[in-house]
N, CA, C and O of each residue as an XYZ file, in Angstrom:
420
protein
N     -11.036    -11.254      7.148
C     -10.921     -9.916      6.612
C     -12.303     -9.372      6.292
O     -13.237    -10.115      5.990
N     -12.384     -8.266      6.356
C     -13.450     -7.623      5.849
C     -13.604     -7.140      4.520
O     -12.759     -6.976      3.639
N     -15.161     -6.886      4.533
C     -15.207     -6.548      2.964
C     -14.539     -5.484      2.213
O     -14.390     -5.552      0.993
N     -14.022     -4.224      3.129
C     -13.111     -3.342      2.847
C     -12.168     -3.448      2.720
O     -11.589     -2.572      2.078
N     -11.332     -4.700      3.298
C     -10.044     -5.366      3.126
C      -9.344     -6.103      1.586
O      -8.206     -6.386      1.214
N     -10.218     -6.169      1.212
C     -10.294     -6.976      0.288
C      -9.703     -6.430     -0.819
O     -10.396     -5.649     -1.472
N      -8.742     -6.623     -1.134
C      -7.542     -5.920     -2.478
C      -6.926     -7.176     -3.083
O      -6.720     -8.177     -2.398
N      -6.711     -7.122     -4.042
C      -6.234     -7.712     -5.052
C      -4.549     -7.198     -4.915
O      -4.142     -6.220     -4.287
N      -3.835     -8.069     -5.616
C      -2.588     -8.006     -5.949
C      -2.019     -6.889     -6.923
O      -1.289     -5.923     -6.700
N      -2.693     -7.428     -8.235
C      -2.929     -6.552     -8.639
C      -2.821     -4.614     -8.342
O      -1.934     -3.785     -8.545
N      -4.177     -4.549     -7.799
C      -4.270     -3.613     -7.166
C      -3.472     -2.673     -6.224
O      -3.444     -1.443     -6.242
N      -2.882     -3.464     -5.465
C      -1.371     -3.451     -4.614
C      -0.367     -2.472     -5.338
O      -0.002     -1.325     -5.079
N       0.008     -3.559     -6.567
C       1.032     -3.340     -7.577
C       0.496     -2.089     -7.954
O       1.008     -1.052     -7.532
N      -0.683     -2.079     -8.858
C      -1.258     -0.819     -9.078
C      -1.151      0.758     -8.310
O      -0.902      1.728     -9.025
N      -1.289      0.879     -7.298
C      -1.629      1.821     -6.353
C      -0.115      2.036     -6.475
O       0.143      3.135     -6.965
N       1.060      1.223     -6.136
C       2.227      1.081     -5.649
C       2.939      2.116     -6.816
O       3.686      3.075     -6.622
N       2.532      1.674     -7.820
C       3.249      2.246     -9.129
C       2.412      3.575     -9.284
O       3.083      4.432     -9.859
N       1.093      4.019     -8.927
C       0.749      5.480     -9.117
C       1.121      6.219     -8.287
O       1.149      7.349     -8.773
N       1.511      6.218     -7.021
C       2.188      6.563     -5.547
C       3.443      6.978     -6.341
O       3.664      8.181     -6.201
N       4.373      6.314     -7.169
C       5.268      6.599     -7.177
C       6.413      5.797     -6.591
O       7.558      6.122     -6.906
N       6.231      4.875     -5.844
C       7.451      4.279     -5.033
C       7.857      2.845     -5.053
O       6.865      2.238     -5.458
N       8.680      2.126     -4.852
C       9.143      1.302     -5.208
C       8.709      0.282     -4.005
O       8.094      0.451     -2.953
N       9.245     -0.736     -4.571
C       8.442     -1.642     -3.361
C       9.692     -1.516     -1.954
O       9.386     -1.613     -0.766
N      10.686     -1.350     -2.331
C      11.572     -1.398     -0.861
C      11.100     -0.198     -0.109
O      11.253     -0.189      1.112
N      10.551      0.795     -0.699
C       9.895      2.108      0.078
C       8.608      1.497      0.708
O       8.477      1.452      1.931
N       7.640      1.019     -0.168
C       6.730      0.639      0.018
C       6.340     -0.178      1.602
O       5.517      0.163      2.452
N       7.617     -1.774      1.577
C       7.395     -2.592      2.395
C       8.066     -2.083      3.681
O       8.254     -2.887      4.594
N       8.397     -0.948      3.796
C       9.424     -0.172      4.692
C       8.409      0.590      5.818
O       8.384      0.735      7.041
N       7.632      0.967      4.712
C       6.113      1.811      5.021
C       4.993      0.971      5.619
O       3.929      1.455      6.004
N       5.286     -0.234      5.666
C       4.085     -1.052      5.773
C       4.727     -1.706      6.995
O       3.918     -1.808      7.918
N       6.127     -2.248      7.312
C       6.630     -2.797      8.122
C       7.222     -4.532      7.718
O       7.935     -5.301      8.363
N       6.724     -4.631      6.721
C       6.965     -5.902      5.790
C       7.892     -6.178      5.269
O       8.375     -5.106      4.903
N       8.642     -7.121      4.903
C       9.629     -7.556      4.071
C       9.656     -6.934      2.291
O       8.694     -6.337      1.807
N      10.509     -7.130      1.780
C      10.183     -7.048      0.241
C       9.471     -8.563     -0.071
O       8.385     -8.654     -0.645
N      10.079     -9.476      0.293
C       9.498    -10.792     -0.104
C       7.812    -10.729      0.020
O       6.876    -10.812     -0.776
N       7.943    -10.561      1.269
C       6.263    -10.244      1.284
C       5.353     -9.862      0.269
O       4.473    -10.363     -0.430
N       6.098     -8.420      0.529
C       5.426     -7.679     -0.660
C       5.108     -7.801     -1.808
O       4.042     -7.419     -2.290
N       6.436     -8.620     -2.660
C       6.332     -9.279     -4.216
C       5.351    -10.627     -3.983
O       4.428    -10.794     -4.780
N       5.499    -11.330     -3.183
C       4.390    -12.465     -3.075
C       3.092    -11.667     -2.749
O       2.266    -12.474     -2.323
N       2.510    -10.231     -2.783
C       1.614     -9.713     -2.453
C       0.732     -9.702     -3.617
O      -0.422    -10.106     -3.761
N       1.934     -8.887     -4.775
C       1.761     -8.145     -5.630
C       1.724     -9.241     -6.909
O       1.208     -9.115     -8.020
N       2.424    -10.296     -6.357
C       1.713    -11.402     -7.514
C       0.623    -12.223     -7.537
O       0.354    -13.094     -8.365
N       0.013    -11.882     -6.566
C      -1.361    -12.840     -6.154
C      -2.274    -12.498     -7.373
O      -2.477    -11.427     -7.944
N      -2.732    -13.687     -7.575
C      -3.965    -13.903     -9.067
C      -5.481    -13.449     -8.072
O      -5.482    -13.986     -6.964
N      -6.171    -12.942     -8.241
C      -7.428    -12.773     -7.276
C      -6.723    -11.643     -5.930
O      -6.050    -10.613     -5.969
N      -7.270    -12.442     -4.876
C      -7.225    -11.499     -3.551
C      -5.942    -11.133     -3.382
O      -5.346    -11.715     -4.288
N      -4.848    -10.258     -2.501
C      -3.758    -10.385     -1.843
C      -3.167    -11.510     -1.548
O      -4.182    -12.101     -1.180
N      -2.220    -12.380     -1.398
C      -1.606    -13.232     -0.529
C      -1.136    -13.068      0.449
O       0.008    -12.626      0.333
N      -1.637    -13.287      1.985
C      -0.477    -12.632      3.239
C      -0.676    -12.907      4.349
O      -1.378    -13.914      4.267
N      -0.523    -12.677      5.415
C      -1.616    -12.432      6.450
C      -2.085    -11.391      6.637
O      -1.567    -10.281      6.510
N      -3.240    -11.710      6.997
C      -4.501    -10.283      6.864
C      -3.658     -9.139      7.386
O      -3.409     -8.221      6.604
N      -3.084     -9.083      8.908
C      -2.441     -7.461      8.808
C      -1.589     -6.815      8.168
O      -1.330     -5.612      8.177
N      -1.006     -7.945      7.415
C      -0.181     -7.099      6.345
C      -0.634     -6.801      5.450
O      -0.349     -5.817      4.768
N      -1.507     -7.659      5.249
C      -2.336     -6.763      3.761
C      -2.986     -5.776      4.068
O      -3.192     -4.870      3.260
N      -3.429     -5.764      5.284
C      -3.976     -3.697      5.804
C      -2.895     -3.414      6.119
O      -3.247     -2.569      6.943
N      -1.797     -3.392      6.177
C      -0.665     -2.577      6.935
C      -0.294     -2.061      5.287
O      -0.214     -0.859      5.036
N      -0.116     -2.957      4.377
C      -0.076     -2.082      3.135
C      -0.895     -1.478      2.388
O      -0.505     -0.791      1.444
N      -2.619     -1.693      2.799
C      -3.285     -1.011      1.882
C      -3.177      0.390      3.002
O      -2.984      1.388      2.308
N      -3.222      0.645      4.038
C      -3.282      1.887      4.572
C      -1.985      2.236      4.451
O      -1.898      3.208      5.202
N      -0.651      2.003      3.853
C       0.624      2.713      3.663
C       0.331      3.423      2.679
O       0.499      4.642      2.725
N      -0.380      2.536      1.125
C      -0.888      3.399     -0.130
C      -1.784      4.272      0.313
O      -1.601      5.439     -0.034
N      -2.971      3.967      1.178
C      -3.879      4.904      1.248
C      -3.375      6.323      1.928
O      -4.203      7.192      1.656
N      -2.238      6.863      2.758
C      -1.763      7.741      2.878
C      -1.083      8.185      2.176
O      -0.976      9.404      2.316
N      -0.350      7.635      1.196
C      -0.193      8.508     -0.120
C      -1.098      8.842     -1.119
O      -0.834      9.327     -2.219
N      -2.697      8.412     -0.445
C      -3.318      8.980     -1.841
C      -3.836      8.169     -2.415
O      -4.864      8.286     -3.082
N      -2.949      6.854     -2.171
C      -4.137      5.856     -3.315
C      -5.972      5.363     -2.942
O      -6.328      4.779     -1.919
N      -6.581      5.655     -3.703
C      -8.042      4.826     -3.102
C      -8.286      3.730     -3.997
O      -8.132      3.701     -5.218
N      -8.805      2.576     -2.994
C      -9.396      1.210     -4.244
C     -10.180      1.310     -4.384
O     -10.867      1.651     -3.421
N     -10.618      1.177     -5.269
C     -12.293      1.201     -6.031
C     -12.409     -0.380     -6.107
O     -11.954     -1.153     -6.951
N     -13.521     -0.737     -4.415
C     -14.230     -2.144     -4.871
C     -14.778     -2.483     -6.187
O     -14.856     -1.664     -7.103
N     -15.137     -3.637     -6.260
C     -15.493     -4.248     -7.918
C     -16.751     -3.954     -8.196
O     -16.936     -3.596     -9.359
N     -18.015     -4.004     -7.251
C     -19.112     -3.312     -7.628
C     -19.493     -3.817     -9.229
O     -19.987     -3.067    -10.070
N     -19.216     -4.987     -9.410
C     -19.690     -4.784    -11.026
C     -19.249     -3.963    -11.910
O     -19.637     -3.954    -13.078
N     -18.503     -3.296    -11.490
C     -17.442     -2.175    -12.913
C     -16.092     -2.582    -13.169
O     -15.519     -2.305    -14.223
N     -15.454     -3.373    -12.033
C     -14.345     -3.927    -12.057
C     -13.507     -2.964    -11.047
O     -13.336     -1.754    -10.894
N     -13.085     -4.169    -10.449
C     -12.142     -3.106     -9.363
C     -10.141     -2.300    -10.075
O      -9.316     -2.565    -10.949
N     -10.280     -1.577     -9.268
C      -9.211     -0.977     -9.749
C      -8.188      0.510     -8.307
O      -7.920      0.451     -7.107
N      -8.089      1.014     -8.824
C      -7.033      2.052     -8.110
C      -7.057      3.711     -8.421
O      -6.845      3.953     -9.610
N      -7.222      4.607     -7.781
C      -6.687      5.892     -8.311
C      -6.405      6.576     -7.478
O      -6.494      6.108     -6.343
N      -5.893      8.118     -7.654
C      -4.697      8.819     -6.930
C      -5.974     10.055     -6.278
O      -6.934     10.514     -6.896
N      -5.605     10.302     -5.044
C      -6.862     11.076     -4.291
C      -5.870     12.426     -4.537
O      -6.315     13.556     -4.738
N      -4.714     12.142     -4.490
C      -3.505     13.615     -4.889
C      -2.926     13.312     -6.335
O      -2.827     12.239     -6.930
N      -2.405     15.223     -6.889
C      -1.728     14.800     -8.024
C      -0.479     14.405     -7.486
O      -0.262     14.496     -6.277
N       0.438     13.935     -8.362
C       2.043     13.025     -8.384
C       2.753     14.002     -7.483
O       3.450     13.556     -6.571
N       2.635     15.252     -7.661
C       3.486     15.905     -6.922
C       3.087     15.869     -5.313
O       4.054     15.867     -4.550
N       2.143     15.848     -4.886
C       1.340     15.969     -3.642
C       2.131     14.590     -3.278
O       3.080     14.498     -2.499
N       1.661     13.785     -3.848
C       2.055     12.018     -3.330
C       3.665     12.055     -2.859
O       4.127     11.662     -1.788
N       4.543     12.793     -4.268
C       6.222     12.858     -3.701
C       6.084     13.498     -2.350
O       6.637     13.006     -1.366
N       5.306     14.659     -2.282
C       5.790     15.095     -0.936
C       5.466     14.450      0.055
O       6.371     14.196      0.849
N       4.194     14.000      0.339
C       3.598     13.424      1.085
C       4.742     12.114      1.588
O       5.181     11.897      2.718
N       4.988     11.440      0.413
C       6.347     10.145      0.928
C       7.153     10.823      1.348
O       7.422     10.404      2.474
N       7.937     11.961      1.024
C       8.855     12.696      1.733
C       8.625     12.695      3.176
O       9.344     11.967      3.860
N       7.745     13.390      3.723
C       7.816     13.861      4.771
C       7.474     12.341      5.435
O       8.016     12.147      6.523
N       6.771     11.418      4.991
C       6.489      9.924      5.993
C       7.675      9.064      5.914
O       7.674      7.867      6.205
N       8.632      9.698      5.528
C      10.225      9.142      5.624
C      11.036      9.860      6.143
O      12.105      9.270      6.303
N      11.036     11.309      6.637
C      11.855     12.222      7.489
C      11.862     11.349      8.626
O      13.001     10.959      8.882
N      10.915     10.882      9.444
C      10.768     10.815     10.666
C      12.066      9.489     11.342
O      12.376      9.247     12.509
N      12.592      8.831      9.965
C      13.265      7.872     11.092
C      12.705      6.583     11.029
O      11.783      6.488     10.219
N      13.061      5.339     11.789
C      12.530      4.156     12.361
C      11.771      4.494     13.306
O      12.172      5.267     14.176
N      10.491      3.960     13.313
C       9.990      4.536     14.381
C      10.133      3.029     15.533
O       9.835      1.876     15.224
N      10.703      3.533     16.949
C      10.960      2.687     17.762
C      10.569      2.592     19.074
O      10.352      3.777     19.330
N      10.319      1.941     20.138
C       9.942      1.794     21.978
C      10.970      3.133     22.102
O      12.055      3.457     21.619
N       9.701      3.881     23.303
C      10.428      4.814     23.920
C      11.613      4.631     24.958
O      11.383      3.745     25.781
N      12.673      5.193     25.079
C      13.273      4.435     26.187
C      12.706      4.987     27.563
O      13.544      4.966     28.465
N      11.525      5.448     27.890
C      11.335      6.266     29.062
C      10.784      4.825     30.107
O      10.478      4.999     31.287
């Protein structure tokens, strides 16, 4: 993983709960199990997972808005790039679309 990859559990959980959404939305968004996800979100230190799922969920939060703030010596953490209402809509409309599935062409 890369150094941008690098999220905490924590953090996960964090982002997850300022977004607004629950983890069955969440791991739905990411392509992941719930199991996954809660073994994500309990990791002590880094994520627990395999690496693409842990980017498949930090870029699900990051389209609602969430950004991580690496640790940089201030301590890492989470915040909302939209207010709450922006984020509801925003999940709205990235859930109109359906399962997304193989074309049959």
């Amino acid at each position: 993983m890369s150094e941008t990859d690098h999220v905490s559990g924590r953090q996960i959980a964090a982002g997850r709960v300022l977004a607004g959404i629950g983890q069955d939305r969440l791991a739905k968004l990411a392509n992941i199990s719930v199991t996954t996800l809660r073994r994500m979100e309990s990791s002590e230190g880094p994520a627990s997972g395999l690496p693409n799922n842990v980017r498949a969920v930090k870029a699900a939060l990051e389209k609602l808005g969430v950004r991580f703030i690496p640790e940089n010596g201030g301590g890492a953490g989470v915040r909302l790039k939209f207010n709450s209402s922006e984020v509801r809509r925003i999940a709205t409309l990235e859930g109109e679309g359906g399962i997304v599935a193989d074309d049959d062409f």
